[in-house]
JSON list of C-alpha atoms in Angstrom, two decimals:
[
{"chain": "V", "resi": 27, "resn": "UNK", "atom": "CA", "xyz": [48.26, 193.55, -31.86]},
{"chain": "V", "resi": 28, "resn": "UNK", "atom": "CA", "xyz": [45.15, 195.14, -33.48]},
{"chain": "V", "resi": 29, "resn": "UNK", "atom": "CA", "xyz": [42.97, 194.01, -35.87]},
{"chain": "V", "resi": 30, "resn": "UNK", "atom": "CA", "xyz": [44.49, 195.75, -38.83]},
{"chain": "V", "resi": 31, "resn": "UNK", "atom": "CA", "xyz": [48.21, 194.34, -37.31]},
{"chain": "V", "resi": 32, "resn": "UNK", "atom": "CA", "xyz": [46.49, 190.95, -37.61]},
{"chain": "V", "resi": 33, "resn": "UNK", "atom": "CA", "xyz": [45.36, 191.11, -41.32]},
{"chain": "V", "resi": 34, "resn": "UNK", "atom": "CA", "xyz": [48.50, 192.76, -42.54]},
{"chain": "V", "resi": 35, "resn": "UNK", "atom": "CA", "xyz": [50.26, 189.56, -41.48]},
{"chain": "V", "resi": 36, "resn": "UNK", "atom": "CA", "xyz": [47.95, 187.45, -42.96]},
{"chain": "V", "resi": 37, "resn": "UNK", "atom": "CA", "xyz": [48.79, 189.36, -46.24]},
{"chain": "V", "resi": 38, "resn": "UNK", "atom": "CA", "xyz": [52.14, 188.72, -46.03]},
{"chain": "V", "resi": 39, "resn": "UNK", "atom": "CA", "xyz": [51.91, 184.82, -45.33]},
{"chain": "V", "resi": 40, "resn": "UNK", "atom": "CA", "xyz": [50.26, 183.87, -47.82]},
{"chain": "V", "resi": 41, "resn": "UNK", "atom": "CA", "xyz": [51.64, 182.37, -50.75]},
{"chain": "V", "resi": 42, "resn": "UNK", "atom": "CA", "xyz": [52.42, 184.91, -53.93]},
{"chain": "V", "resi": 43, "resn": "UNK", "atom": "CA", "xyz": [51.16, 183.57, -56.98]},
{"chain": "V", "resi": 44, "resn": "UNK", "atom": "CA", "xyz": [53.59, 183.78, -60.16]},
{"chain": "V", "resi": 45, "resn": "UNK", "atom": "CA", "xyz": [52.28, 186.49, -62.69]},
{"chain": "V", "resi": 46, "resn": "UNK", "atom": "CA", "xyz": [50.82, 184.99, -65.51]},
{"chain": "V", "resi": 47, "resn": "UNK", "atom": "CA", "xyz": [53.68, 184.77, -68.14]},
{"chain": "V", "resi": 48, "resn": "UNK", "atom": "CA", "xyz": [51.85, 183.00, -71.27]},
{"chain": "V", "resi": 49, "resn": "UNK", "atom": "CA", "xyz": [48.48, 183.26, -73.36]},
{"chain": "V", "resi": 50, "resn": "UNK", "atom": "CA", "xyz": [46.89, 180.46, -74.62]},
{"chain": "V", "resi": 51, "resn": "UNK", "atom": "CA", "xyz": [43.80, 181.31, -77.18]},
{"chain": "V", "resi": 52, "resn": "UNK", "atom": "CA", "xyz": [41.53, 179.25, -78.70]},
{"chain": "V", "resi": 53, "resn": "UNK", "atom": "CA", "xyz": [39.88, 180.90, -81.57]},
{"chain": "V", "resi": 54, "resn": "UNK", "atom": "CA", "xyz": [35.95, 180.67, -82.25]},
{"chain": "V", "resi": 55, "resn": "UNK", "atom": "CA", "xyz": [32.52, 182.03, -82.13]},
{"chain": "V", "resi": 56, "resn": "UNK", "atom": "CA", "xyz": [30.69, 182.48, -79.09]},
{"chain": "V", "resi": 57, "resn": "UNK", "atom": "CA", "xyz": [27.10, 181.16, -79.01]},
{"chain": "V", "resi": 58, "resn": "UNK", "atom": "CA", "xyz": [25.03, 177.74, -78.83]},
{"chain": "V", "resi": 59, "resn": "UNK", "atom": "CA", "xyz": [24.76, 178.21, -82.62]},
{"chain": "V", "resi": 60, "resn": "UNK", "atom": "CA", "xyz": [28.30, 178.25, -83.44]},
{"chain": "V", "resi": 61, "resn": "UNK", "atom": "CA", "xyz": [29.19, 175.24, -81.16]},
{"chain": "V", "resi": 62, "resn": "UNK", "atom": "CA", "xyz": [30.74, 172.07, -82.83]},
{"chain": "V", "resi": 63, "resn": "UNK", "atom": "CA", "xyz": [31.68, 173.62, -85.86]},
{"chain": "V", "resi": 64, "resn": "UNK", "atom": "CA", "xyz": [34.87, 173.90, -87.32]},
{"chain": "V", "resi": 65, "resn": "UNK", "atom": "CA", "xyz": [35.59, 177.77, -86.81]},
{"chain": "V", "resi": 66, "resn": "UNK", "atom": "CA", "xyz": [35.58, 176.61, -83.22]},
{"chain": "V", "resi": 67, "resn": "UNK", "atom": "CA", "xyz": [38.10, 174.03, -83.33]},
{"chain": "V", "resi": 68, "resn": "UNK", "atom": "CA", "xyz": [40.34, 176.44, -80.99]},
{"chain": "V", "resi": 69, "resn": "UNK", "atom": "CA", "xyz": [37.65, 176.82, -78.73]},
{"chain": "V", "resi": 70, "resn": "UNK", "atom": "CA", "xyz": [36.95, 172.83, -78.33]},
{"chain": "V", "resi": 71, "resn": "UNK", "atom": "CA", "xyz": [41.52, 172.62, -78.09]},
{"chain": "V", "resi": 72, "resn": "UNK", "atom": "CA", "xyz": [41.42, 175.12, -75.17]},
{"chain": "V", "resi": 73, "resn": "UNK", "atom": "CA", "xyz": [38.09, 173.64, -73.50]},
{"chain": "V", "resi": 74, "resn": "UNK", "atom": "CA", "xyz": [40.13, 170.34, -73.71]},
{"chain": "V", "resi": 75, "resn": "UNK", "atom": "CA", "xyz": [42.87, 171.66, -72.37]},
{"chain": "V", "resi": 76, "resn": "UNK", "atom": "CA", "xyz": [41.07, 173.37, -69.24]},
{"chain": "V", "resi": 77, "resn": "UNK", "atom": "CA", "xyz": [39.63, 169.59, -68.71]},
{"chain": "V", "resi": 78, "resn": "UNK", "atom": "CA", "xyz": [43.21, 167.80, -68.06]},
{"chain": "V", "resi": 79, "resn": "UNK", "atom": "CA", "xyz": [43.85, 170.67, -65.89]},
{"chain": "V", "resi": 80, "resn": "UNK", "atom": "CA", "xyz": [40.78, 170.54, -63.63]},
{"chain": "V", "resi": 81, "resn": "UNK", "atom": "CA", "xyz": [39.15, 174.23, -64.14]},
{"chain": "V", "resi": 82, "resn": "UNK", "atom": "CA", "xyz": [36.42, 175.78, -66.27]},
{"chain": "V", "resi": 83, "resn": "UNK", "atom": "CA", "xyz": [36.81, 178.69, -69.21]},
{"chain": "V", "resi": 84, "resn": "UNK", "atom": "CA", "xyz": [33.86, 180.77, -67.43]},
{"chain": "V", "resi": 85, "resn": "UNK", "atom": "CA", "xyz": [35.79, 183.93, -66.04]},
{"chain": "V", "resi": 86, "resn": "UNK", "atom": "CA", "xyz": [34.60, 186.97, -68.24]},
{"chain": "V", "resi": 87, "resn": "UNK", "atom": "CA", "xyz": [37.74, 189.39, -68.26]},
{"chain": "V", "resi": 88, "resn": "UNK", "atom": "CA", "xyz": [39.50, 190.85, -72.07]},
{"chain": "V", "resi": 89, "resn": "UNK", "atom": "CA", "xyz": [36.22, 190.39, -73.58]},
{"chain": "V", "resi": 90, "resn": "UNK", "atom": "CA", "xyz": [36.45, 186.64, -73.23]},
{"chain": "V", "resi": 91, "resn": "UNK", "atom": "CA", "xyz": [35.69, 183.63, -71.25]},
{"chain": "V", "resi": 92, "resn": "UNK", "atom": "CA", "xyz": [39.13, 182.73, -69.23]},
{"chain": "V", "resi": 93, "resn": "UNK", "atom": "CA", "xyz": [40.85, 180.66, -66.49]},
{"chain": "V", "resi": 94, "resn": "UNK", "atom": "CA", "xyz": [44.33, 180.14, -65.46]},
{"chain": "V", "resi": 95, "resn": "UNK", "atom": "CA", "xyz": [46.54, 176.89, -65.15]},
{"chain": "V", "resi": 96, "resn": "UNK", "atom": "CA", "xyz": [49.88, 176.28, -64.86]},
{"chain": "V", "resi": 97, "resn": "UNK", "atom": "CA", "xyz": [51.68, 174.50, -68.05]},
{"chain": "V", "resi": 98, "resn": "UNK", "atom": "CA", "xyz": [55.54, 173.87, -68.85]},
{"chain": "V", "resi": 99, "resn": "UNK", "atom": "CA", "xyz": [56.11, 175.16, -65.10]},
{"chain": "V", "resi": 100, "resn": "UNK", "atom": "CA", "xyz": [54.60, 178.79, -66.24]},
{"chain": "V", "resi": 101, "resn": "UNK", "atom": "CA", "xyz": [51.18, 180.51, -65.28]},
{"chain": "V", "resi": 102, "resn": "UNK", "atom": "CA", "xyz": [48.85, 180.44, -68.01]},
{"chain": "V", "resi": 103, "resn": "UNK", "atom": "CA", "xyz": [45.75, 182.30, -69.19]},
{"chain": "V", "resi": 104, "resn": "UNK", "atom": "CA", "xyz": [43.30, 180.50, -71.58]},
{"chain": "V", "resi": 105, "resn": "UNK", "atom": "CA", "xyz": [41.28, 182.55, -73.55]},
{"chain": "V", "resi": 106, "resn": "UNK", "atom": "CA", "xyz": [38.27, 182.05, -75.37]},
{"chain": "V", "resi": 107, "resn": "UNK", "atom": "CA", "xyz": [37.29, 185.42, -77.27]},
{"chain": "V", "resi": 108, "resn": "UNK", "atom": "CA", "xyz": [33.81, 186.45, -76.93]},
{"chain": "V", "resi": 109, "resn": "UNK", "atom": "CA", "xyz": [34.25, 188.55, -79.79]},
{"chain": "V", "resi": 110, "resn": "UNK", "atom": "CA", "xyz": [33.27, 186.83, -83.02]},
{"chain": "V", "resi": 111, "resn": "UNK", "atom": "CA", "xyz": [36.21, 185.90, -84.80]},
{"chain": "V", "resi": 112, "resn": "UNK", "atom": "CA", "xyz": [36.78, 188.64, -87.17]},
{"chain": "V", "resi": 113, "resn": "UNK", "atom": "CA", "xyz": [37.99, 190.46, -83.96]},
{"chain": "V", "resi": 114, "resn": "UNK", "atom": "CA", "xyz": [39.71, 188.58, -81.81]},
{"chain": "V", "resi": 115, "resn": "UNK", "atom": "CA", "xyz": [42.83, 190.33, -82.11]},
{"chain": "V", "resi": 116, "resn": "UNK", "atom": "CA", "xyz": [40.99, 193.11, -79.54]},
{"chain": "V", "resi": 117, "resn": "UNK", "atom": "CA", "xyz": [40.31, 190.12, -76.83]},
{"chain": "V", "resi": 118, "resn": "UNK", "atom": "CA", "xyz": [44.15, 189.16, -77.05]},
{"chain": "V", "resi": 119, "resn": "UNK", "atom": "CA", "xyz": [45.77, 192.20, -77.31]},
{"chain": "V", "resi": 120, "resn": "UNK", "atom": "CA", "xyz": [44.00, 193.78, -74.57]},
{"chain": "V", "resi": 121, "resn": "UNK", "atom": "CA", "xyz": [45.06, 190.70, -72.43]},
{"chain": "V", "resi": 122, "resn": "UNK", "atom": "CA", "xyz": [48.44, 190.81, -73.17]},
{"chain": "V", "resi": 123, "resn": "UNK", "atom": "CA", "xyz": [48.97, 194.30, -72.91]},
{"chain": "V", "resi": 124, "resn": "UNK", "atom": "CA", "xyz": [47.30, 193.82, -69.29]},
{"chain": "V", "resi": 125, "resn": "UNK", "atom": "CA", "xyz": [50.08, 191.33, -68.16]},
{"chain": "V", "resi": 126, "resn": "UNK", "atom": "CA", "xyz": [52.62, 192.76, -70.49]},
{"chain": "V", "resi": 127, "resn": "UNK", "atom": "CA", "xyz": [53.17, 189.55, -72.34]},
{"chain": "V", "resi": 128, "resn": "UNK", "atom": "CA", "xyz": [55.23, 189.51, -75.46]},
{"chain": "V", "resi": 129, "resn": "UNK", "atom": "CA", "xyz": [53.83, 188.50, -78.78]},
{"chain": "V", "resi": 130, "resn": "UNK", "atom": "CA", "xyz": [55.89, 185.43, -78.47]},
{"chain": "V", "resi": 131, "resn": "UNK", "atom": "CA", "xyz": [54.26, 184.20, -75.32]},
{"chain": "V", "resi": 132, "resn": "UNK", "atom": "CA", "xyz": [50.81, 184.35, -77.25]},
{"chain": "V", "resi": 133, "resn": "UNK", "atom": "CA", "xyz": [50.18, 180.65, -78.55]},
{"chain": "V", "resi": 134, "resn": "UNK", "atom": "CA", "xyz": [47.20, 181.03, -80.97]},
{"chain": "V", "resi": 135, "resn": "UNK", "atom": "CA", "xyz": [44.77, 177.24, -81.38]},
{"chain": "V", "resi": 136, "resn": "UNK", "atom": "CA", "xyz": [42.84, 177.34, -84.60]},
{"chain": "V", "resi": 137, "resn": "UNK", "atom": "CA", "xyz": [41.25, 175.74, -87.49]},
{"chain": "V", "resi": 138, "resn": "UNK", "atom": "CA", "xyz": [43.14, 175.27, -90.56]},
{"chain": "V", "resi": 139, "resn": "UNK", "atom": "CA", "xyz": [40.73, 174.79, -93.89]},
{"chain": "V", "resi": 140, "resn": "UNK", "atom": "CA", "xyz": [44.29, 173.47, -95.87]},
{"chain": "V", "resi": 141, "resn": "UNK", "atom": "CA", "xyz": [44.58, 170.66, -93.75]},
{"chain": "V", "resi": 142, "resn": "UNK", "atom": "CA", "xyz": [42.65, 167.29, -93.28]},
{"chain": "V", "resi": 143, "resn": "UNK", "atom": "CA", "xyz": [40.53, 166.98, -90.18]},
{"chain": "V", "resi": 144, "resn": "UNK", "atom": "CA", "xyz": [42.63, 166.16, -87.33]},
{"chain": "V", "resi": 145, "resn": "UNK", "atom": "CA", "xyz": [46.29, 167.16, -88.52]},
{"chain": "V", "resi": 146, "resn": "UNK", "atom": "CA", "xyz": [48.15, 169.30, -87.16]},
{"chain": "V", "resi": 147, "resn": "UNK", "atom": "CA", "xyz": [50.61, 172.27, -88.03]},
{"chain": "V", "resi": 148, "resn": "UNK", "atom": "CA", "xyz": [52.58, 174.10, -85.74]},
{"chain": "V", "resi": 149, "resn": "UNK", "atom": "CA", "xyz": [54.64, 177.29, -86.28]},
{"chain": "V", "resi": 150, "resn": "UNK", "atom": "CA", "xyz": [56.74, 179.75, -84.38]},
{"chain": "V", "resi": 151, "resn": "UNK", "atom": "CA", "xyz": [55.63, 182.53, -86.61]},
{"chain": "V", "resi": 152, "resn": "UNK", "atom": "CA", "xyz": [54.18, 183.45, -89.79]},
{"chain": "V", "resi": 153, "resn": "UNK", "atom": "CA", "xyz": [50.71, 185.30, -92.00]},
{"chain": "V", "resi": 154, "resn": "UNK", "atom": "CA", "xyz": [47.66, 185.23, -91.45]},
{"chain": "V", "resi": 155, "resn": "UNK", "atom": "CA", "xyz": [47.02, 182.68, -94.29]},
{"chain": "V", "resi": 156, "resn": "UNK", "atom": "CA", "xyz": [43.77, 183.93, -95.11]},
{"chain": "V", "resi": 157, "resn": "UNK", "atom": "CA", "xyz": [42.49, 183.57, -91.89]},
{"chain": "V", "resi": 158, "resn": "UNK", "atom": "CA", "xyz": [40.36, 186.20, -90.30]},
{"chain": "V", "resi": 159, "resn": "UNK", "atom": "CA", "xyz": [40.97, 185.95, -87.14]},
{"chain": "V", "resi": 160, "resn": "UNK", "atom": "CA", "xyz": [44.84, 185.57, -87.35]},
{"chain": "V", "resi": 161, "resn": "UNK", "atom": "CA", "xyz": [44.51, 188.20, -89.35]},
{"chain": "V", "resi": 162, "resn": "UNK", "atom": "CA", "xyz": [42.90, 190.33, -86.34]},
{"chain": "V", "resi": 163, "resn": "UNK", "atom": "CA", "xyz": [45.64, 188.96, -83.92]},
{"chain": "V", "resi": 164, "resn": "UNK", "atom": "CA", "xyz": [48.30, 190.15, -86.03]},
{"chain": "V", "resi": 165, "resn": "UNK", "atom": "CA", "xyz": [47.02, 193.43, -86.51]},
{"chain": "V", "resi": 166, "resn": "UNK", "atom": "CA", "xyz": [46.39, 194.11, -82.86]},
{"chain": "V", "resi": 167, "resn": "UNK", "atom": "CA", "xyz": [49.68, 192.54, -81.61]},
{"chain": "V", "resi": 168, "resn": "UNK", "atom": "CA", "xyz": [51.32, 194.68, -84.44]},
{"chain": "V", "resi": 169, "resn": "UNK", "atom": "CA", "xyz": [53.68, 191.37, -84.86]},
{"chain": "V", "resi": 170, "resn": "UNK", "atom": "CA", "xyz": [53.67, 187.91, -86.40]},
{"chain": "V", "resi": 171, "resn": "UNK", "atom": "CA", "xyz": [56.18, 186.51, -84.19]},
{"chain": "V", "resi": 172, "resn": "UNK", "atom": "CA", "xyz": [54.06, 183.95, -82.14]},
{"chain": "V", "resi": 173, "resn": "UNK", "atom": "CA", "xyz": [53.42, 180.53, -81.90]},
{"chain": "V", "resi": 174, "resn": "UNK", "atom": "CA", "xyz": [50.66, 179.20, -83.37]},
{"chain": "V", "resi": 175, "resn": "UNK", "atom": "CA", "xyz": [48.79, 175.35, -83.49]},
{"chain": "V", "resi": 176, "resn": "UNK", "atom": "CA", "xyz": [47.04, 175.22, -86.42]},
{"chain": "V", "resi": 177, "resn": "UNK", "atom": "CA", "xyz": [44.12, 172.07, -86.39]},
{"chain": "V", "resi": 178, "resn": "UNK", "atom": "CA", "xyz": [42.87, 170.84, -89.75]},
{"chain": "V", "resi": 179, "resn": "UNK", "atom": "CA", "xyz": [39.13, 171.03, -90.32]},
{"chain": "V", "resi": 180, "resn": "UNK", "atom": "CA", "xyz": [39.11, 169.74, -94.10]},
{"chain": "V", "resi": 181, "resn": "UNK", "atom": "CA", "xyz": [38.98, 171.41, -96.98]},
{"chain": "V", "resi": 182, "resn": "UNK", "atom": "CA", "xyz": [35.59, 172.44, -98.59]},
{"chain": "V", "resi": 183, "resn": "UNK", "atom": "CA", "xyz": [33.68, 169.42, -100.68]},
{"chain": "V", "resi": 184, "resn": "UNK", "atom": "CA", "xyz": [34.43, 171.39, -104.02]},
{"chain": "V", "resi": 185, "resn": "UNK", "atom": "CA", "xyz": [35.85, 174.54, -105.45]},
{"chain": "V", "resi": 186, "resn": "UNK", "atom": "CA", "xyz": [31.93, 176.26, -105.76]},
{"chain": "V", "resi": 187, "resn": "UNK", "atom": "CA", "xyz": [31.11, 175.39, -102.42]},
{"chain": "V", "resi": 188, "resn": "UNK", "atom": "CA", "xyz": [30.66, 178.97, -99.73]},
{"chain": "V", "resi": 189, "resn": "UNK", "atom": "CA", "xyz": [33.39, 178.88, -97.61]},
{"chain": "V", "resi": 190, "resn": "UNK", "atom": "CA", "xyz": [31.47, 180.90, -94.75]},
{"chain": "V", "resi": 191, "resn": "UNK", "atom": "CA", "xyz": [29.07, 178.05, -94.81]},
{"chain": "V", "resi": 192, "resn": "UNK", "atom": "CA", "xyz": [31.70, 175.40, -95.01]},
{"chain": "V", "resi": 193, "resn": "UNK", "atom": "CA", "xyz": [33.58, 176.67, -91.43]},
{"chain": "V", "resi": 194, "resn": "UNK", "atom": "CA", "xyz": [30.47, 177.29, -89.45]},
{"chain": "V", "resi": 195, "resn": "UNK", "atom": "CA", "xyz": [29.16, 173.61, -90.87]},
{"chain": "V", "resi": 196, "resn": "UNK", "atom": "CA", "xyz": [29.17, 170.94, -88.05]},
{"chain": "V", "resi": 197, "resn": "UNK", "atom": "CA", "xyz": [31.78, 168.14, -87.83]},
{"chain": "V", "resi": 198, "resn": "UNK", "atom": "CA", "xyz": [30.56, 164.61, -88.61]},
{"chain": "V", "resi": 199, "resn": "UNK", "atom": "CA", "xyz": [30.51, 162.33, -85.94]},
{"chain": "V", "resi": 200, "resn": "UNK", "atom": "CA", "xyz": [33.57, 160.51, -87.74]},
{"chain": "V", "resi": 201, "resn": "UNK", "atom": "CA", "xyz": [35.28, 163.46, -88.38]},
{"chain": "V", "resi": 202, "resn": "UNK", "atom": "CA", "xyz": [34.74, 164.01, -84.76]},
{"chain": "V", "resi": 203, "resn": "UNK", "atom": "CA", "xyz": [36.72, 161.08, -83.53]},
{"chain": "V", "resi": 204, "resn": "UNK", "atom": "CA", "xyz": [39.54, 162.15, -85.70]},
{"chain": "V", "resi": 205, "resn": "UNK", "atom": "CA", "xyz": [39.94, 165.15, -83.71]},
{"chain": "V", "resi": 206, "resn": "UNK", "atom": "CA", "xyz": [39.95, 164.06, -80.44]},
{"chain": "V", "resi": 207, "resn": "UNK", "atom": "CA", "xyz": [43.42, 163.09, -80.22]},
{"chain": "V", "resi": 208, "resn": "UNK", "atom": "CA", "xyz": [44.53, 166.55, -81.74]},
{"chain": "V", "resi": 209, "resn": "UNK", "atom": "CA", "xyz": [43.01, 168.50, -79.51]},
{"chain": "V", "resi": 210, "resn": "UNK", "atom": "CA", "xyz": [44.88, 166.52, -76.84]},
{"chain": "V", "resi": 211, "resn": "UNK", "atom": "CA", "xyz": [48.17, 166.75, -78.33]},
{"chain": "V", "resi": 212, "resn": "UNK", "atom": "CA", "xyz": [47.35, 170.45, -78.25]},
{"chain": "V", "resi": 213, "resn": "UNK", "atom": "CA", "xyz": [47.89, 170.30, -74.63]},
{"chain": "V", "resi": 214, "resn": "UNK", "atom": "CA", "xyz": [51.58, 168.55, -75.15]},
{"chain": "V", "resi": 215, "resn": "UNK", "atom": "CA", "xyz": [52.34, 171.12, -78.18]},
{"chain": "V", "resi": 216, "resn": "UNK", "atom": "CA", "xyz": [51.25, 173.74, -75.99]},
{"chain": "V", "resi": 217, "resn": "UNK", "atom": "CA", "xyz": [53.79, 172.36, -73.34]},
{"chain": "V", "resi": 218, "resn": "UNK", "atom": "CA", "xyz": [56.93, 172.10, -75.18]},
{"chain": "V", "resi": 219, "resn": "UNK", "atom": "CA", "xyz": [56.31, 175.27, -76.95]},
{"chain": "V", "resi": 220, "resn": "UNK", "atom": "CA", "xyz": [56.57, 177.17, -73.14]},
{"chain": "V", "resi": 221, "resn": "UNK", "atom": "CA", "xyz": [59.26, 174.96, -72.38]},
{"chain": "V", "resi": 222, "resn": "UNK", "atom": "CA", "xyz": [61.26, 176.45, -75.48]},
{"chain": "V", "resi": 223, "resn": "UNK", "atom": "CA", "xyz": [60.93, 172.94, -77.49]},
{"chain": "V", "resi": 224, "resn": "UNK", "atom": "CA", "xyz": [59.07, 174.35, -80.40]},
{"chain": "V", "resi": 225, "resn": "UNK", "atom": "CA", "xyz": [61.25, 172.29, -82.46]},
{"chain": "V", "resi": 226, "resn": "UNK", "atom": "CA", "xyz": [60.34, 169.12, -80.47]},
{"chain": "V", "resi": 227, "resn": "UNK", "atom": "CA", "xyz": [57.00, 170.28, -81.22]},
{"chain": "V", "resi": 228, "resn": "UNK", "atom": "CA", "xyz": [56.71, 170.63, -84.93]},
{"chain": "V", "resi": 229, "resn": "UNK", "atom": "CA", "xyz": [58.86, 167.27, -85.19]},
{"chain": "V", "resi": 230, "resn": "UNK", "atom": "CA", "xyz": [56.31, 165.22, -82.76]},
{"chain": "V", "resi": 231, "resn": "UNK", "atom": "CA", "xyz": [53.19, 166.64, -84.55]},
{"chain": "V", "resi": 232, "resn": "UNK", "atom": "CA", "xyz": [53.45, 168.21, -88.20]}
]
């Protein structure tokens, strides 16, 4: 048996990996300056996430920070978009195209303005709601029809106050407690939204 004989069977014995069947984005801005606020609530869900599961979000592919797990018994990519918000529909779509994932295998982790700080909404579909980087995400998947975890981040002191300024302000460390266990029952939501439990879901959490 030659040395190319030898290889080729090595090929075949190892174990094939199942394709990667689900997205799982966190939405945020990349950069120390952006960390800790509450645009990057979907960021902090995902990094969680990545923790209970062991790996890092530091592979650069789909113009974002990834790694893969496996949740609900399916392969899944986290994302983190390195794109600035207002564009992450080009980081996801370009993923999902890649592995030819439907829009409703695209579970979408962000902050929600409407809501206090550490509730939770989840959704199978829906608008953008005002916000920008839905919005992108919906353009570039050319559908609404995905699942989305939406994490509240407060709403803004009073009616005058900049809203830019109010989403890239930092979370208290109170408020930050509050989140905590959202983020982790991101993970679960996550779960029994690839194991077809959406419903389960939205009852458990909303």
């Amino acid at each position: 048996m030659s040395i190319f004989d030898i290889f080729k069977q090595i090929e075949k014995e190892k174990p094939q990996q199942a394709p990667i069947e689900y997205i799982i984005a966190g939405l945020g801005n990349p950069g120390t300056q952006y960390e800790d606020t509450r645009h990057n609530c979907g960021f902090m869900a995902v990094e969680t996430i990545a923790e209970e599961k062991g790996v890092e979000i530091k592979r650069l592919r789909f113009k974002s920070l990834t790694a893969e797990i496996q949740l609900g018994g399916k392969r899944c990519l986290l994302m983190k978009p390195s794109t600035f918000m207002n564009l992450s529909g080009e980081a996801v779509s370009e993923a999902a195209s890649f592995y030819k994932i439907p829009p409703e295998n695209v579970i979408v982790i962000y902050d929600d303005i409407n809501l206090d700080v550490g509730k939770m909404r989840i959704r199978s579909k829906g608008s953008d709601g005002g916000h920008n980087g839905m919005k992108s995400i919906i353009l570039n998947l050319n559908s609404d029809n995905f699942p989305r975890i939406r994490i509240g981040v407060g709403k803004k002191p009073h009616p005058d106050y900049n809203l830019a300024d109010w989403v890239l302000s930092r979370f208290t460390k109170e408020e930050g407690t509050l989140l905590e266990p959202a983020f982790k029952n991101s993970s679960q939501a996550a779960e029994l939204i690839i194991e077809g439990k959406i419903a389960e879901a939205m009852n458990k959490f909303n």
